[in-house]
CSV table of C-alpha atoms in Angstrom, one decimal:
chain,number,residue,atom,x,y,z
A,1,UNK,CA,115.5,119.4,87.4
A,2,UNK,CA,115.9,123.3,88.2
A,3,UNK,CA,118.6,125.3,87.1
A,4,UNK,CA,121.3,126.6,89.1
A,5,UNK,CA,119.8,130.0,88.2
A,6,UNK,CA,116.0,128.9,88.7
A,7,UNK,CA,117.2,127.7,92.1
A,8,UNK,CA,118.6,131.3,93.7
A,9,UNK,CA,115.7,132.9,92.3
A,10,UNK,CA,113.4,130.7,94.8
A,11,UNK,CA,116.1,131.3,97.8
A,12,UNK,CA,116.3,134.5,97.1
A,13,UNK,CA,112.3,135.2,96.9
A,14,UNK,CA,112.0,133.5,99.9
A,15,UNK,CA,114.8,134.4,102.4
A,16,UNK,CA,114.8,137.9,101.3
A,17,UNK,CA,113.4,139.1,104.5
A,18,UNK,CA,116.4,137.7,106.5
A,19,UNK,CA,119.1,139.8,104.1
A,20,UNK,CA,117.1,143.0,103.6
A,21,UNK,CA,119.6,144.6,106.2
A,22,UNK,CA,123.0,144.4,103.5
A,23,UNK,CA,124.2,147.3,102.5
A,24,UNK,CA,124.1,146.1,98.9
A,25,UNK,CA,122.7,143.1,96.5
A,26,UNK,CA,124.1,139.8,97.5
A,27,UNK,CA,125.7,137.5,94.6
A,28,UNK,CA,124.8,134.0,94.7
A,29,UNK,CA,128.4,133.2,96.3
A,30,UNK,CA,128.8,135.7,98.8
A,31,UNK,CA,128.3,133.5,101.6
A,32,UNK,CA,131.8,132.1,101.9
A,33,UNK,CA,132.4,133.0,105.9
A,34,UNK,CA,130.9,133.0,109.0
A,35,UNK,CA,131.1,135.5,111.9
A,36,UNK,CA,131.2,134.5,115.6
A,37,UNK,CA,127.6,135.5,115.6
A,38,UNK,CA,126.6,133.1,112.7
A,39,UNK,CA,128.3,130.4,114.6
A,40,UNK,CA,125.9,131.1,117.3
A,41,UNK,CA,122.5,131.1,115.4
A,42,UNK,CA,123.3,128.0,113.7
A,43,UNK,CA,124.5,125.8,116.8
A,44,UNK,CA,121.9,128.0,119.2
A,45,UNK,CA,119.9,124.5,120.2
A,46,UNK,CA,122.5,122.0,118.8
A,47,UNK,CA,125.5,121.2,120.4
A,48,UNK,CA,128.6,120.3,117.7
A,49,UNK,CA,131.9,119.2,118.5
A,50,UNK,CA,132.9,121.9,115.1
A,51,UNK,CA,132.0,125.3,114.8
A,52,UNK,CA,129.6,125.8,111.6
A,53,UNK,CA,131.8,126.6,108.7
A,54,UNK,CA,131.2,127.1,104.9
A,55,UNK,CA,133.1,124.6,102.6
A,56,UNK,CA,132.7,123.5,98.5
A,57,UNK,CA,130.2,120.9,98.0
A,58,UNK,CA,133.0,118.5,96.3
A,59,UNK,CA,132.2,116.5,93.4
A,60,UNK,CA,132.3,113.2,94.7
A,61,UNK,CA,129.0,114.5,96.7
A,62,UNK,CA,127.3,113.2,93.4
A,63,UNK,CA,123.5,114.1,95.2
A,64,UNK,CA,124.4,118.3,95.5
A,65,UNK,CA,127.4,118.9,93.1
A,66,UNK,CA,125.6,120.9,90.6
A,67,UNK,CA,122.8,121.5,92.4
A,68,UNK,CA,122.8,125.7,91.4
A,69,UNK,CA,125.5,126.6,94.2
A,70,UNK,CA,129.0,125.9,95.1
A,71,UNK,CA,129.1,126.2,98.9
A,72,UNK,CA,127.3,124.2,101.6
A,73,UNK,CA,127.4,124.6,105.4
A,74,UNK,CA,128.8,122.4,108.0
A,75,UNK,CA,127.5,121.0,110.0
A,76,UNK,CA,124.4,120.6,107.6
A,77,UNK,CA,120.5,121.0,109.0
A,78,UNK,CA,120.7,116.8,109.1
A,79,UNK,CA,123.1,117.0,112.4
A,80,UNK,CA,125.7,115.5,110.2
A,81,UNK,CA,129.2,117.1,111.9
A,82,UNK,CA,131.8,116.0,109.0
A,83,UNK,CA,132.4,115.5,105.1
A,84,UNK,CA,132.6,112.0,105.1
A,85,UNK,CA,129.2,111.5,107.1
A,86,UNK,CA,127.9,113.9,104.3
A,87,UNK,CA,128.8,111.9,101.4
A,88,UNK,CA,128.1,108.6,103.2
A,89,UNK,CA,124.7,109.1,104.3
A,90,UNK,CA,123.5,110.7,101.1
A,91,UNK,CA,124.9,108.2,99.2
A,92,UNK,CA,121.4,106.1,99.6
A,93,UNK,CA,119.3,108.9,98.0
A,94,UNK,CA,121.4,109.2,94.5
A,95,UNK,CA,119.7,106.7,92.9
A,96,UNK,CA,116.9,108.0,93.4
A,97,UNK,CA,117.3,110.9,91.8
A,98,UNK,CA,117.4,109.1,88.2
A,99,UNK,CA,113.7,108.2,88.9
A,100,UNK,CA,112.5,111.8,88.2
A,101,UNK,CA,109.8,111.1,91.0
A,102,UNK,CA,109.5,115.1,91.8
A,103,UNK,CA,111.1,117.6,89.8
A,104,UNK,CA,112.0,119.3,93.3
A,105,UNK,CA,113.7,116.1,94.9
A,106,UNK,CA,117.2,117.9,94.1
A,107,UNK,CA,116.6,120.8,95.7
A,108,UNK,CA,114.5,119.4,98.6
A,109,UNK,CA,117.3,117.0,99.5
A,110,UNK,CA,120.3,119.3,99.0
A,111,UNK,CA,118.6,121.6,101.5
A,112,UNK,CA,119.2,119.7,104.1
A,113,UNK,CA,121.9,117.9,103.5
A,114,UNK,CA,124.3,120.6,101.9
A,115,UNK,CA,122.5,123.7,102.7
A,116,UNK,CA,123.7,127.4,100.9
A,117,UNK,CA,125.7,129.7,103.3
A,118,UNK,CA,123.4,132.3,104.6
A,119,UNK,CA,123.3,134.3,107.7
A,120,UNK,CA,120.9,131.6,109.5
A,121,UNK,CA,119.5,128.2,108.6
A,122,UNK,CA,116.9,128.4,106.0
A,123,UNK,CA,114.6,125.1,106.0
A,124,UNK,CA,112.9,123.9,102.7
A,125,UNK,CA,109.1,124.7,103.0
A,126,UNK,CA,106.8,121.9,103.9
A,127,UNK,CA,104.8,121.6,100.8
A,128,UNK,CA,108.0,121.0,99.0
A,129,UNK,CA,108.8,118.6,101.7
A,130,UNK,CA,104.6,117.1,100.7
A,131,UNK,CA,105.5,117.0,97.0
A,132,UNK,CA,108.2,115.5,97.3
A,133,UNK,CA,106.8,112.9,99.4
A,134,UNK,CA,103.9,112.4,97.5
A,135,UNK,CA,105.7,111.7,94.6
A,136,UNK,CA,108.8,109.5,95.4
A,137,UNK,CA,107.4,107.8,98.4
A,138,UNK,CA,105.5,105.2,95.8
A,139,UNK,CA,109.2,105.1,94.1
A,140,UNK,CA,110.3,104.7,96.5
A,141,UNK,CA,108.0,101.5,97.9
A,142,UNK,CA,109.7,99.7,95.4
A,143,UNK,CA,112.9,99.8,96.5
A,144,UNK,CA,111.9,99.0,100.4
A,145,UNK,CA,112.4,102.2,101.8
A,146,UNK,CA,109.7,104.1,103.4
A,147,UNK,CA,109.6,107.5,103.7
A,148,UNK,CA,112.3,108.6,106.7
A,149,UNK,CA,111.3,109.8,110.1
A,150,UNK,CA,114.5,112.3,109.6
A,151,UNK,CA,112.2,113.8,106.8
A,152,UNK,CA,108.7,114.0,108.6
A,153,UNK,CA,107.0,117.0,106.4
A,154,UNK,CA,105.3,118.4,109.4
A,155,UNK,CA,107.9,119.6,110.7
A,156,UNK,CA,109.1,121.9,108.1
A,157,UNK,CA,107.6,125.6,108.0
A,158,UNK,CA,104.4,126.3,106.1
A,159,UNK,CA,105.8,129.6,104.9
A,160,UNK,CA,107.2,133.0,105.5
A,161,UNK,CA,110.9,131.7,105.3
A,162,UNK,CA,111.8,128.9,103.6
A,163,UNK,CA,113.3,127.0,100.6
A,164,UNK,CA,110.8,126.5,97.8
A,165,UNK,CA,112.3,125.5,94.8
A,166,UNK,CA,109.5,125.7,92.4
A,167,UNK,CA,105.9,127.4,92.9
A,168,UNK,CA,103.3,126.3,95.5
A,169,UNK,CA,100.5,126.7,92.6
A,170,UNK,CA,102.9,125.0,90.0
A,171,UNK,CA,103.2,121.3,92.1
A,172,UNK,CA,101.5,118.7,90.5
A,173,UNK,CA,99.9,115.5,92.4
A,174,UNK,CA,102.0,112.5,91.3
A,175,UNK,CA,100.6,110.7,88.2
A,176,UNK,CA,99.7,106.6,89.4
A,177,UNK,CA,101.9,103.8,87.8
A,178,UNK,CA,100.4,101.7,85.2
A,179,UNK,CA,100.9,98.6,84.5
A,180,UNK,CA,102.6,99.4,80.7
A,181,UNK,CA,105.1,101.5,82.9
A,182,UNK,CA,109.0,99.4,83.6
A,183,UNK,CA,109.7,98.5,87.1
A,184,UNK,CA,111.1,101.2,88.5
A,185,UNK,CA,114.3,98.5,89.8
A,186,UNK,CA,114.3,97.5,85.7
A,187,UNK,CA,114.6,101.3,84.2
A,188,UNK,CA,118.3,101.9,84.6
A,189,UNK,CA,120.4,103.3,82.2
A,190,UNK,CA,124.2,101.8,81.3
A,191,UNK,CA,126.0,104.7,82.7
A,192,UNK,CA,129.3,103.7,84.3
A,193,UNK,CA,129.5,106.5,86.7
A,194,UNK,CA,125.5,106.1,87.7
A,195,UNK,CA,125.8,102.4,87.7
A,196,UNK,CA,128.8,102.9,90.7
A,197,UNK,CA,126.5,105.4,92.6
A,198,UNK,CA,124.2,103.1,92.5
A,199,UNK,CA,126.6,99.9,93.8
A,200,UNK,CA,127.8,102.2,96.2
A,201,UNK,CA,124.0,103.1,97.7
A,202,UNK,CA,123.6,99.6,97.8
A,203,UNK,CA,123.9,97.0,100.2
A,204,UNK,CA,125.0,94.5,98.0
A,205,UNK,CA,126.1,93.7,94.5
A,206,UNK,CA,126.4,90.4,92.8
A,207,UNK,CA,126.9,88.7,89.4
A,208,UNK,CA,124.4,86.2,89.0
A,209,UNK,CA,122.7,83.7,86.7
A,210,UNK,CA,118.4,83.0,87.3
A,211,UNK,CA,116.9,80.1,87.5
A,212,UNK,CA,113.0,80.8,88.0
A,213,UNK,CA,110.9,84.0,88.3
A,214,UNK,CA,108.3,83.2,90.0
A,215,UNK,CA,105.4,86.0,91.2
A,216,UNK,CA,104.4,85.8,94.9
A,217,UNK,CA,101.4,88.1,96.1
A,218,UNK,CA,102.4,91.5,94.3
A,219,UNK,CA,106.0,91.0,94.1
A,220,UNK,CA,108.4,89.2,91.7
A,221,UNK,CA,110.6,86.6,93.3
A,222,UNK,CA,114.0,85.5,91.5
A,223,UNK,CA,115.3,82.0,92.1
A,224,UNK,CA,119.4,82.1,91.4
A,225,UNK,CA,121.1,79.3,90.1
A,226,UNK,CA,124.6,80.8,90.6
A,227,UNK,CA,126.0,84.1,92.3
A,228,UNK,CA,129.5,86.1,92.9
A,229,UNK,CA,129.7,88.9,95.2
A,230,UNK,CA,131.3,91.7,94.0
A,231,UNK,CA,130.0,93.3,97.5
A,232,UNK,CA,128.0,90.9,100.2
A,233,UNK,CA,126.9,93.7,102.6
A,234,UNK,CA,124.0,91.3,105.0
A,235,UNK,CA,123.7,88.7,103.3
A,236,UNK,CA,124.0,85.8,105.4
A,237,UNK,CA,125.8,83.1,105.3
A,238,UNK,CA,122.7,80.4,105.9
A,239,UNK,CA,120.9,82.2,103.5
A,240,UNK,CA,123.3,82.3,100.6
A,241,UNK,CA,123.1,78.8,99.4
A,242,UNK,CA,119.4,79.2,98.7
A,243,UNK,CA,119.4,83.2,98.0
A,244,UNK,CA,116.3,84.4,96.8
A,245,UNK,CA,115.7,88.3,95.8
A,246,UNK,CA,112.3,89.8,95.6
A,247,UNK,CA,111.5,92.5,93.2
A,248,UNK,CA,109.3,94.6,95.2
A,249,UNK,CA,105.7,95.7,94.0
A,250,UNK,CA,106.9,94.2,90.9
A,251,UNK,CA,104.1,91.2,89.9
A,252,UNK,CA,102.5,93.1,86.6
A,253,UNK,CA,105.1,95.8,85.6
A,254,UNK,CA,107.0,95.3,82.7
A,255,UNK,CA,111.2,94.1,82.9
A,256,UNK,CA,112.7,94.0,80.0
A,257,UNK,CA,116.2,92.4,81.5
A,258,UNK,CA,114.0,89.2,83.1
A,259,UNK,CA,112.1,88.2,79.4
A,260,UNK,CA,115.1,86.2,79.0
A,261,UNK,CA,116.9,84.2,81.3
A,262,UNK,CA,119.8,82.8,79.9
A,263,UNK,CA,123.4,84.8,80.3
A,264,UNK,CA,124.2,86.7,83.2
A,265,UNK,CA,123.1,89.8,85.5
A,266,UNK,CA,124.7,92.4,88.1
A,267,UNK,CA,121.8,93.1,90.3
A,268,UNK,CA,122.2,95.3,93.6
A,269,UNK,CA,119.6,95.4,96.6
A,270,UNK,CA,119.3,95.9,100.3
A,271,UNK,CA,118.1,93.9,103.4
A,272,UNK,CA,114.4,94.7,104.5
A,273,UNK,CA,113.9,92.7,107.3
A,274,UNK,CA,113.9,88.8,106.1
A,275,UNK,CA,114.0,89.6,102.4
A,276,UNK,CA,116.7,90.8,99.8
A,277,UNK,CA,115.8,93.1,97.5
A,278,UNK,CA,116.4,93.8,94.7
A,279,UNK,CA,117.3,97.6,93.6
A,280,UNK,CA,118.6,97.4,90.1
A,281,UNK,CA,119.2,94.6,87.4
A,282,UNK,CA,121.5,94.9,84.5
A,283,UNK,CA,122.6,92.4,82.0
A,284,UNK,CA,126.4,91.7,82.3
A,285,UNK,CA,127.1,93.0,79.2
A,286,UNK,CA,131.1,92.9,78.5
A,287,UNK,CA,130.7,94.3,75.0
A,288,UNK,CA,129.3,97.3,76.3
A,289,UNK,CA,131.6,99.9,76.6
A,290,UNK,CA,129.8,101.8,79.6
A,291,UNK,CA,129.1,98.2,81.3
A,292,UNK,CA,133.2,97.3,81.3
A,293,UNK,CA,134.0,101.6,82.2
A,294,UNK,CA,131.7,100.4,85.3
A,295,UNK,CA,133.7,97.1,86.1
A,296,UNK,CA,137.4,99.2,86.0
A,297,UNK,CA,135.7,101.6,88.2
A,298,UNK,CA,134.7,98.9,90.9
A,299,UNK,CA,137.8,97.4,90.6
A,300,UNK,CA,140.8,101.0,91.2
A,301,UNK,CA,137.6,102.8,93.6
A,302,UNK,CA,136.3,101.9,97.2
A,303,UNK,CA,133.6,102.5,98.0
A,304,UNK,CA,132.7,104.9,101.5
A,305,UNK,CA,132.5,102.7,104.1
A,306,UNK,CA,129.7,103.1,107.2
A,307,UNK,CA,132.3,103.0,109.9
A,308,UNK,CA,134.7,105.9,108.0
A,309,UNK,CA,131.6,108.0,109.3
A,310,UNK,CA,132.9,108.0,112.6
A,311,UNK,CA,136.3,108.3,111.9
């Protein structure tokens, strides 16, 4: 992951055009206002209830805090009008981040979603964007989510002015999985505060004991025997007596939590169409001091809900 410093070199090499006209050299947080003009340039084609504004990136936006600035503007180049639709709707890409897919997904992702304060709206460039892609999108296969429509490459500019984040000669093609290599869903570390991110970008979360694991074409199927909710999300009520998650793509790769059945498991996953699948397993672990830091944490925080977006 970049530096905050590595990070406004890029910007800076690449948006200089648009700021040649200051008077003097801009420091990385001199973009704390906007004038009427500003206003205009960013809405000019969008129509917003708010006029653009420049705010903190708060802390609890775990995606962007730290990302190499302090200041985001609002509305973001994603549409997204307030705060709370910030934090909610890029809740689902924390995760993940902990993959190390692309070394640019950071600053890729925080460009649209929490954008620096500059005169004008500055896009990432589109063979970030392709990098990116090209190197999560497998990743992210594994999880059930394609790559987003919201996040088409193509239409993102080839050059000239634009976010880069790291050199066009220095991206690498993604290196293939091998089989030796953990199921992406399986390699999570026992961090309490990663673990929450994690619950919270899922659509469910549940304490569970396996019966079976059974493989079904190229995917891993997990029979329970008995399951809590600590968060249902879609899981239907016909389908919870019999609930069967599916560990996508994940037939021949290695998962250390499954080589044993006995004891129990949180695991968190999502709704693709018919199936539930399965995001992240951990073993439930009360002697670990991370794992019970994680269980106080579910049990004082809420997480955001989908409806607070429209609050």
């Amino acid at each position: 992951m970049l530096s905050g410093e590595s990070i406004w070199i890029f910007v800076m090499l690449w948006v200089t055009p648009s700021l040649s006209a200051r008077e003097s050299q801009p420091s990385e947080y001199d973009y704390v206002s906007f004038q009427p003009e500003m206003r205009r340039q960013y809405q000019s084609g969008r129509f917003y209830s708010r006029p653009a504004q420049c705010v903190d990136i708060p802390q609890d936006l775990a995606l962007c805090h730290g990302v190499g600035y302090n200041k985001m503007v609002l509305p973001n180049l994603l549409d997204h009008e307030t705060m709370v639709e910030v934090k909610y709707q890029a809740s689902s890409w924390v995760p993940l981040l902990s993959k190390n897919c692309h070394p640019g997904t950071q600053v890729f992702l925080c460009s649209l979603f929490a954008p620096v304060c500059l005169d004008r709206p500055i896009y990432p460039c589109r063979w970030l964007c392709e990098a990116v892609r090209d190197g999560c999108e497998p990743v992210m296969q594994y999880f059930g989510f394609p790559w987003p429509e919201m996040l088409r490459c193509d239409q993102y500019p080839r050059e000239d002015v634009c976010i880069a984040g790291t050199s066009p000669n220095a991206t690498q093609a993604p290196r293939p999985r091998t089989e030796t290599e953990i199921c992406p869903q399986c390699d999570s570390e026992i961090k309490a505060d990663t673990m929450y991110e994690h619950m919270c970008a899922s659509e469910f979360a549940l304490k569970v004991t396996v019966r079976e694991v059974k493989k079904e074409g190229g995917d891993r199927k997990l029979v329970l025997r008995k399951k809590k909710a600590l968060k249902r999300g879609p899981i239907h009520k016909k389908d919870w007596g019999d609930l069967v998650l599916y560990l996508k793509n994940g037939a021949n790769c290695p998962c250390h939590q499954l080589e044993q059945l006995n004891g129990q498991f949180l695991v968190l996953g999502r709704k693709v169409k018919t199936q539930y699948i399965l995001t992240a397993i951990h073993k439930w672990d009360k002697t670990n001091r991370e794992f019970n830091r994680f269980m106080r944490k579910v049990k004082k925080s809420k997480c955001p809900k989908p409806h607070s977006v429209f609050m």
